[in-house]
Short mmCIF file of C-alpha atoms in Angstrom, two decimals:
data_model
loop_
_atom_site.label_atom_id
_atom_site.label_comp_id
_atom_site.label_asym_id
_atom_site.label_seq_id
_atom_site.Cartn_x
_atom_site.Cartn_y
_atom_site.Cartn_z
CA MET A 1 0.00 0.00 0.00
CA LEU A 2 1.26 3.48 -0.90
CA THR A 3 1.36 5.88 2.07
CA ILE A 4 3.24 9.05 3.02
CA PRO A 5 4.02 9.12 6.80
CA GLN A 6 4.87 12.84 6.95
CA ASP A 7 3.86 15.03 4.05
CA ILE A 8 5.51 18.27 2.97
CA PRO A 9 3.69 21.29 4.50
CA ASP A 10 1.73 23.59 2.21
CA PHE A 11 4.35 26.27 2.90
CA VAL A 12 7.88 25.32 3.87
CA LEU A 13 11.37 26.80 4.15
CA SER A 14 13.97 25.21 1.88
CA SER A 15 16.23 24.45 4.87
CA GLN A 16 13.40 22.33 6.28
CA LEU A 17 13.32 20.15 3.17
CA ASP A 18 15.56 17.21 3.87
CA ASN A 19 14.56 13.65 3.02
CA PHE A 20 11.14 12.81 1.61
CA THR A 21 9.96 9.35 2.69
CA PHE A 22 7.02 7.25 1.60
CA ASN A 23 6.00 3.62 2.19
CA ALA A 24 5.19 1.17 -0.58
CA ASP A 25 5.29 -2.57 -1.22
CA LYS A 26 5.92 -2.24 -4.95
CA GLN A 27 7.77 -0.05 -7.41
CA VAL A 28 6.78 3.59 -7.31
CA THR A 29 7.04 6.42 -9.84
CA PHE A 30 7.93 9.79 -8.34
CA VAL A 31 7.61 13.05 -10.32
CA LEU A 32 8.70 16.46 -9.02
CA LYS A 33 7.66 19.56 -10.97
CA GLN A 34 7.99 23.31 -10.92
CA SER A 35 4.95 24.53 -12.83
CA ASN A 36 5.02 22.43 -16.03
CA THR A 37 8.74 21.72 -15.84
CA VAL A 38 9.69 18.22 -14.70
CA ILE A 39 12.63 18.42 -12.29
CA LEU A 40 12.82 14.73 -11.41
CA GLN A 41 11.03 11.65 -12.71
CA GLU A 42 12.24 8.27 -11.47
CA ILE A 43 11.03 4.76 -10.68
CA TYR A 44 12.02 3.60 -7.19
CA THR A 45 12.04 0.15 -5.58
CA PRO A 46 11.28 -0.06 -1.84
CA ASP A 47 13.93 -1.31 0.60
CA SER A 48 13.49 -4.23 2.99
CA SER A 49 11.38 -2.02 5.27
CA ASN A 50 9.08 -1.06 2.38
CA GLN A 51 10.39 2.49 2.47
CA ILE A 52 11.60 4.85 -0.26
CA ARG A 53 13.68 7.90 0.64
CA ILE A 54 14.46 10.77 -1.70
CA LEU A 55 17.50 12.48 -0.21
CA ASP A 56 18.31 16.20 -0.09
CA LEU A 57 15.13 17.42 -1.75
CA PHE A 58 16.26 21.06 -1.51
CA SER A 59 19.22 20.53 -3.88
CA LEU A 60 16.77 19.58 -6.63
CA MET A 61 14.90 22.87 -6.20
CA GLU A 62 17.79 25.21 -5.45
CA SER A 63 18.38 26.60 -8.94
CA TYR A 64 14.69 27.49 -9.29
CA LEU A 65 14.63 29.20 -5.88
CA LEU A 66 17.73 31.25 -6.69
CA ALA A 67 15.86 32.67 -9.67
CA SER A 68 12.63 33.18 -7.70
CA PRO A 69 13.06 32.88 -3.90
CA MET A 70 9.44 31.87 -3.26
CA THR A 71 8.21 29.32 -5.77
CA GLN A 72 5.47 26.74 -6.06
CA PHE A 73 6.34 23.07 -6.66
CA SER A 74 4.30 19.89 -6.95
CA TYR A 75 4.86 16.15 -6.78
CA GLU A 76 3.06 12.98 -7.83
CA VAL A 77 3.62 9.52 -6.37
CA SER A 78 2.00 6.62 -8.23
CA ALA A 79 2.16 2.84 -8.22
CA SER A 80 0.33 0.08 -10.09
CA GLY A 81 -3.11 -0.49 -8.63
CA GLU A 82 -2.71 2.38 -6.13
CA THR A 83 -4.38 5.77 -5.92
CA THR A 84 -1.98 8.48 -7.08
CA VAL A 85 -0.86 10.83 -4.31
CA SER A 86 -0.15 14.41 -5.37
CA LYS A 87 0.42 17.74 -3.72
CA THR A 88 1.27 21.35 -4.57
CA PHE A 89 3.35 23.30 -2.05
CA THR A 90 5.22 26.61 -1.79
CA VAL A 91 8.91 26.83 -0.87
CA LEU A 92 10.75 29.92 0.41
CA LEU A 93 14.51 29.94 -0.06
CA CYS A 94 16.13 29.88 3.38
CA ARG A 95 19.68 28.67 4.04
CA PRO A 96 19.78 28.83 7.88
CA ILE A 97 18.02 26.28 10.05
CA ILE A 98 14.96 27.97 11.55
CA PRO A 99 13.57 26.48 14.80
CA CYS A 100 9.92 27.18 13.99
CA SER A 101 7.44 26.60 11.21
CA ALA A 102 7.65 28.56 7.97
CA GLU A 103 4.32 30.28 8.73
CA ASP A 104 5.48 31.44 12.14
CA PHE A 105 8.80 32.69 10.80
CA VAL A 106 7.43 34.88 8.00
CA THR A 107 4.69 36.18 10.29
CA ASP A 108 7.11 37.24 13.02
CA TYR A 109 10.26 38.29 11.12
CA PHE A 110 11.50 40.17 8.09
CA LEU A 111 13.53 38.15 5.60
CA THR A 112 16.98 38.88 6.98
CA THR A 113 19.37 37.02 9.27
CA LEU A 114 19.11 39.96 11.68
CA THR A 115 15.77 38.43 12.81
CA GLY A 116 14.80 41.57 14.72
CA ARG A 117 18.23 42.36 16.20
CA ASP A 118 19.42 45.97 15.94
CA LYS A 119 21.31 47.16 12.87
CA ILE A 120 23.65 50.16 12.80
CA THR A 121 23.00 52.57 9.94
CA SER A 122 23.76 56.16 8.99
CA PHE A 123 22.43 58.88 6.73
CA GLY A 124 23.41 58.38 3.12
CA ARG A 125 22.98 54.61 3.35
CA THR A 126 20.37 52.47 1.61
CA GLU A 127 18.33 50.09 3.75
CA THR A 128 15.63 47.70 2.50
CA LEU A 129 13.47 45.19 4.33
CA TYR A 130 11.55 42.30 2.78
CA LEU A 131 8.48 40.50 4.07
CA ALA A 132 6.34 37.59 2.94
CA THR A 133 3.27 35.73 4.13
CA GLY A 134 3.80 32.45 2.31
CA LYS A 135 1.08 33.14 -0.25
CA LEU A 136 1.69 33.44 -3.97
CA SER A 137 -1.77 34.60 -5.00
CA SER A 138 -3.59 37.72 -3.85
CA GLY A 139 -5.47 37.50 -0.60
CA GLY A 140 -7.19 40.80 -1.26
CA THR A 141 -5.78 42.60 1.78
CA THR A 142 -2.71 44.68 2.58
CA ILE A 143 -0.22 44.92 5.43
CA PRO A 144 0.43 48.42 6.86
CA VAL A 145 4.08 49.25 7.50
CA THR A 146 5.05 51.96 9.99
CA ALA A 147 8.21 53.34 11.56
CA GLU A 148 8.44 54.46 15.18
CA CYS A 149 11.16 57.15 15.25
CA ILE A 150 13.06 58.65 18.18
CA PHE A 151 14.57 62.12 17.66
CA VAL A 152 16.70 64.36 19.89
CA ASN A 153 17.42 68.09 19.71
CA ASP A 154 20.38 70.18 20.93
CA GLN A 155 18.80 70.45 24.40
CA ASN A 156 18.69 66.62 24.66
CA GLN A 157 14.91 66.64 24.43
CA LEU A 158 13.46 63.50 22.90
CA GLN A 159 10.58 63.40 20.48
CA LYS A 160 8.74 60.32 19.33
CA SER A 161 7.01 60.12 15.98
CA THR A 162 5.24 57.36 14.06
CA ARG A 163 5.57 57.50 10.29
CA SER A 164 3.55 55.53 7.76
CA LEU A 165 5.55 53.68 5.11
CA GLY A 166 2.47 52.67 3.17
CA ASN A 167 0.82 49.30 2.67
CA VAL A 168 2.13 46.18 0.96
CA ALA A 169 0.11 43.38 -0.58
CA ASP A 170 -0.24 40.26 1.57
CA TYR A 171 1.18 37.84 -1.03
CA GLY A 172 4.55 37.19 -2.63
CA ILE A 173 7.73 38.81 -1.36
CA ARG A 174 7.44 42.56 -0.83
CA SER A 175 10.15 45.15 -0.23
CA VAL A 176 10.05 48.36 1.81
CA ASP A 177 12.58 51.19 1.57
CA VAL A 178 13.57 51.95 5.16
CA SER A 179 16.61 54.16 4.51
CA PRO A 180 17.22 56.69 7.33
CA SER A 181 16.88 59.59 4.89
CA ARG A 182 13.12 58.90 4.91
CA PHE A 183 12.89 59.96 8.57
CA THR A 184 13.75 63.57 9.31
CA GLN A 185 12.43 66.15 11.76
CA SER A 186 13.26 69.86 11.64
CA GLY A 187 15.51 70.85 14.53
CA TYR A 188 16.05 67.26 15.62
CA LYS A 189 18.50 64.41 14.95
CA LEU A 190 17.30 60.89 14.32
CA LEU A 191 18.56 58.49 17.03
CA ARG A 192 16.84 55.28 16.06
CA TYR A 193 13.75 53.96 14.35
CA THR A 194 11.83 50.69 14.49
CA VAL A 195 10.03 49.38 11.43
CA LEU A 196 6.81 47.47 12.16
CA ALA A 197 4.73 45.30 9.84
CA GLY A 198 2.25 43.22 11.80
CA ALA A 199 4.32 41.26 14.34
CA ARG A 200 7.54 41.90 12.40
CA LYS A 201 9.90 44.37 14.02
CA GLN A 202 13.33 45.66 13.01
CA THR A 203 15.25 48.42 14.80
CA PHE A 204 17.90 50.63 13.17
CA ARG A 205 20.30 52.70 15.30
CA VAL A 206 21.70 55.76 13.56
CA ASP A 207 25.41 56.58 13.75
CA GLN A 208 25.45 60.37 14.01
CA ASN A 209 29.10 60.59 12.88
CA GLU A 210 28.15 59.44 9.37
CA PRO A 211 31.51 57.66 8.90
CA GLU A 212 32.97 57.06 5.47
CA SER A 213 32.08 53.57 4.41
CA VAL A 214 32.22 51.08 1.57
CA GLY A 215 28.82 49.59 0.81
CA LEU A 216 28.15 46.12 -0.54
CA LYS A 217 24.91 44.72 -1.87
CA PHE A 218 24.64 40.96 -1.51
CA GLN A 219 22.15 38.18 -2.06
CA ASN A 220 21.25 37.12 1.46
CA SER A 221 20.23 33.72 2.81
CA PHE A 222 16.71 34.27 1.50
CA GLY A 223 17.83 35.12 -2.05
CA LEU A 224 17.08 38.83 -1.59
CA VAL A 225 19.40 41.80 -2.06
CA GLU A 226 20.50 43.33 1.24
CA THR A 227 23.15 45.94 2.11
CA PHE A 228 26.13 45.97 4.46
CA TYR A 229 28.55 48.84 5.06
CA PHE A 230 32.23 48.52 6.01
CA VAL A 231 33.65 51.46 7.98
CA GLY A 232 37.07 50.03 8.89
CA GLY A 233 38.85 50.92 5.66
CA ASP A 234 39.77 49.35 2.32
CA THR A 235 43.19 47.79 1.66
CA VAL A 236 44.24 47.12 -1.95
CA GLU A 237 46.81 44.47 -2.95
CA PRO A 238 47.47 44.26 -6.71
CA GLU A 239 48.60 40.78 -7.74
CA LEU A 240 50.20 40.39 -11.18
CA SER A 241 50.99 37.08 -12.86
CA ARG A 242 53.19 37.41 -15.94
CA SER A 243 53.73 34.97 -18.81
CA ALA A 244 56.77 35.49 -21.03
CA ALA A 245 58.63 33.69 -23.84
CA TYR A 246 61.25 34.30 -26.50
CA PHE A 247 60.00 35.97 -29.68
CA ALA A 248 62.49 36.48 -32.53
CA GLY A 249 65.30 36.02 -30.02
CA GLN A 250 63.91 38.53 -27.51
CA TYR A 251 62.37 37.63 -24.18
CA LYS A 252 59.02 39.40 -23.96
CA THR A 253 55.99 39.40 -21.73
CA TYR A 254 52.99 38.34 -23.77
CA TYR A 255 50.32 38.15 -21.07
CA VAL A 256 49.70 39.79 -17.71
CA ASP A 257 46.92 38.55 -15.43
CA GLU A 258 45.97 41.12 -12.82
CA GLN A 259 43.86 40.63 -9.74
CA ARG A 260 43.44 43.56 -7.39
CA LYS A 261 42.48 42.12 -4.01
CA HIS A 262 40.52 44.53 -1.85
CA THR A 263 40.16 43.79 1.87
CA LEU A 264 37.31 45.48 3.70
CA ASN A 265 37.05 45.77 7.46
CA THR A 266 33.75 46.11 9.29
CA GLY A 267 35.24 48.04 12.18
CA TYR A 268 33.92 46.96 15.58
CA ILE A 269 30.30 45.89 15.23
CA PRO A 270 27.77 44.85 17.88
CA GLU A 271 26.84 41.21 18.41
CA SER A 272 23.43 41.91 16.90
CA MET A 273 25.09 42.23 13.46
CA PHE A 274 27.32 39.14 13.60
CA ALA A 275 24.84 36.98 11.69
CA LEU A 276 24.56 39.64 8.99
CA ALA A 277 28.36 39.74 8.59
CA ASP A 278 28.31 35.94 8.23
CA ASP A 279 25.68 36.31 5.54
CA VAL A 280 27.91 38.67 3.56
CA ALA A 281 30.85 36.26 3.83
CA ARG A 282 28.85 33.31 2.48
CA ALA A 283 27.14 35.24 -0.34
CA THR A 284 27.75 34.11 -3.91
CA GLU A 285 26.25 37.20 -5.57
CA VAL A 286 27.79 40.46 -4.37
CA TRP A 287 27.99 44.00 -5.78
CA LEU A 288 30.12 46.98 -4.81
CA MET A 289 27.96 50.08 -4.43
CA ASP A 290 29.57 52.84 -6.48
CA GLU A 291 28.44 56.28 -7.59
CA SER A 292 28.56 55.03 -11.19
CA GLY A 293 26.45 51.96 -10.42
CA ASP A 294 26.66 48.55 -8.78
CA ILE A 295 29.80 46.63 -9.75
CA PRO A 296 29.81 42.79 -9.57
CA ILE A 297 32.55 41.44 -7.31
CA THR A 298 33.64 38.02 -6.04
CA ILE A 299 34.49 37.43 -2.39
CA THR A 300 37.67 35.34 -2.22
CA GLU A 301 38.44 35.31 1.51
CA SER A 302 36.71 36.14 4.77
CA ASN A 303 37.43 36.16 8.47
CA THR A 304 34.41 36.29 10.77
CA SER A 305 35.90 34.44 13.74
CA ARG A 306 34.93 35.47 17.26
CA SER A 307 34.56 34.02 20.75
CA ASP A 308 31.95 34.15 23.50
CA GLU A 309 33.86 36.63 25.65
CA ASP A 310 31.53 38.97 27.52
CA ASP A 311 33.77 41.98 26.88
CA GLY A 312 34.89 41.01 23.38
CA LEU A 313 35.01 43.56 20.59
CA PHE A 314 35.06 41.97 17.17
CA ALA A 315 35.71 43.26 13.68
CA PHE A 316 35.44 41.10 10.57
CA THR A 317 37.05 41.26 7.15
CA VAL A 318 36.22 40.13 3.63
CA SER A 319 38.47 40.22 0.59
CA TYR A 320 37.16 40.58 -2.93
CA ILE A 321 38.23 41.05 -6.53
CA PHE A 322 36.20 42.52 -9.37
CA ALA A 323 34.25 39.87 -11.24
CA SER A 324 35.25 41.46 -14.54
CA ARG A 325 38.50 40.49 -16.22
CA CYS A 326 39.31 44.22 -16.24
CA GLN A 327 40.56 44.89 -12.71
CA GLN A 328 41.72 48.50 -12.99
CA ARG A 329 39.12 51.25 -12.52
CA LEU A 330 39.81 54.87 -13.35
CA ARG A 331 38.10 57.62 -11.41
CA LEU A 332 37.52 60.70 -13.51
CA LEU A 333 37.86 64.15 -12.02
CA PRO A 334 34.46 65.82 -11.67
CA ASP A 335 33.71 69.18 -13.24
CA ILE A 336 34.06 72.04 -10.78
CA PHE A 337 31.17 74.02 -12.26
CA ASP A 338 28.06 72.96 -14.11
CA ASP A 339 27.26 73.72 -17.76
CA SER A 340 26.02 77.22 -16.96
CA PHE A 341 29.64 78.36 -16.45
CA ASP A 342 32.27 79.03 -19.08
CA ASP A 343 34.28 75.90 -19.97
CA THR A 344 37.54 77.64 -19.10
CA TYR A 345 36.66 77.22 -15.43
CA ASN A 346 36.34 73.43 -15.72
#
């Protein structure tokens, strides 16, 4: 008899997809699909315990989830003389192990490894939060998003203000711009703000010094583009590999391979941001944020080691090279005056 002891939930995180087991006393045909695309179609023979296990189900779906982090899949299990068992389910890309159900996680948290812990930001930086409800089709309602802001003036007087960030549809994955530049108050400085969307809560603490930083965009553990800023400096190490040979009796270099390794330092960061630094280090898609646009880079090394010392201060580093074969970038001098001035002044 064909039975499934523990079925896949209607909505599940990819890290919760491990082995799929079903019982049968005869050969079984298993088909896994994404929409109309067949991912896997195989005939399986039960073991001595009349069990069939399909191992590492997530690896079969990973490429589809990287293209679309929340995707619907379906399976069919059939055997001769048995009623076909089928199911359609939704999977959200998630690399960490989450100790709760997928429904509880997306209801209570934004899609970031911060999971509600404070993040340090500053004016001039870009911050985006993503939320989902596990639904792919419209439910006909919206989720209001607000920000609770704390300001201070020169007399150390605090002022609280709640700002509306609009409403987002309650299906699919939705993004909200939560950059600190959205929250200003005349005569006051922004100290911190907390973004709320239902039970989801994320606090940003504003660094008033507005330190110079190098910003990276990266594809986080949920397949979404997040930002991280390094304030501890940028070290550049050009590495040149030369190939040479004799041509017409003269020894000449005929090829030079250049890799300019950049090492970024986070500066000391609070424990609340450790998981986010880990997420940057493990990212496979990363971009350097530049005034001319986002530049694809490849992280080659990282050091995010730390201990459980109560008084520990930890700074992490990542090293990267440009993904392009062209490693050298020229920075052009800007014009001093705009086009309304005579060119002799530029």
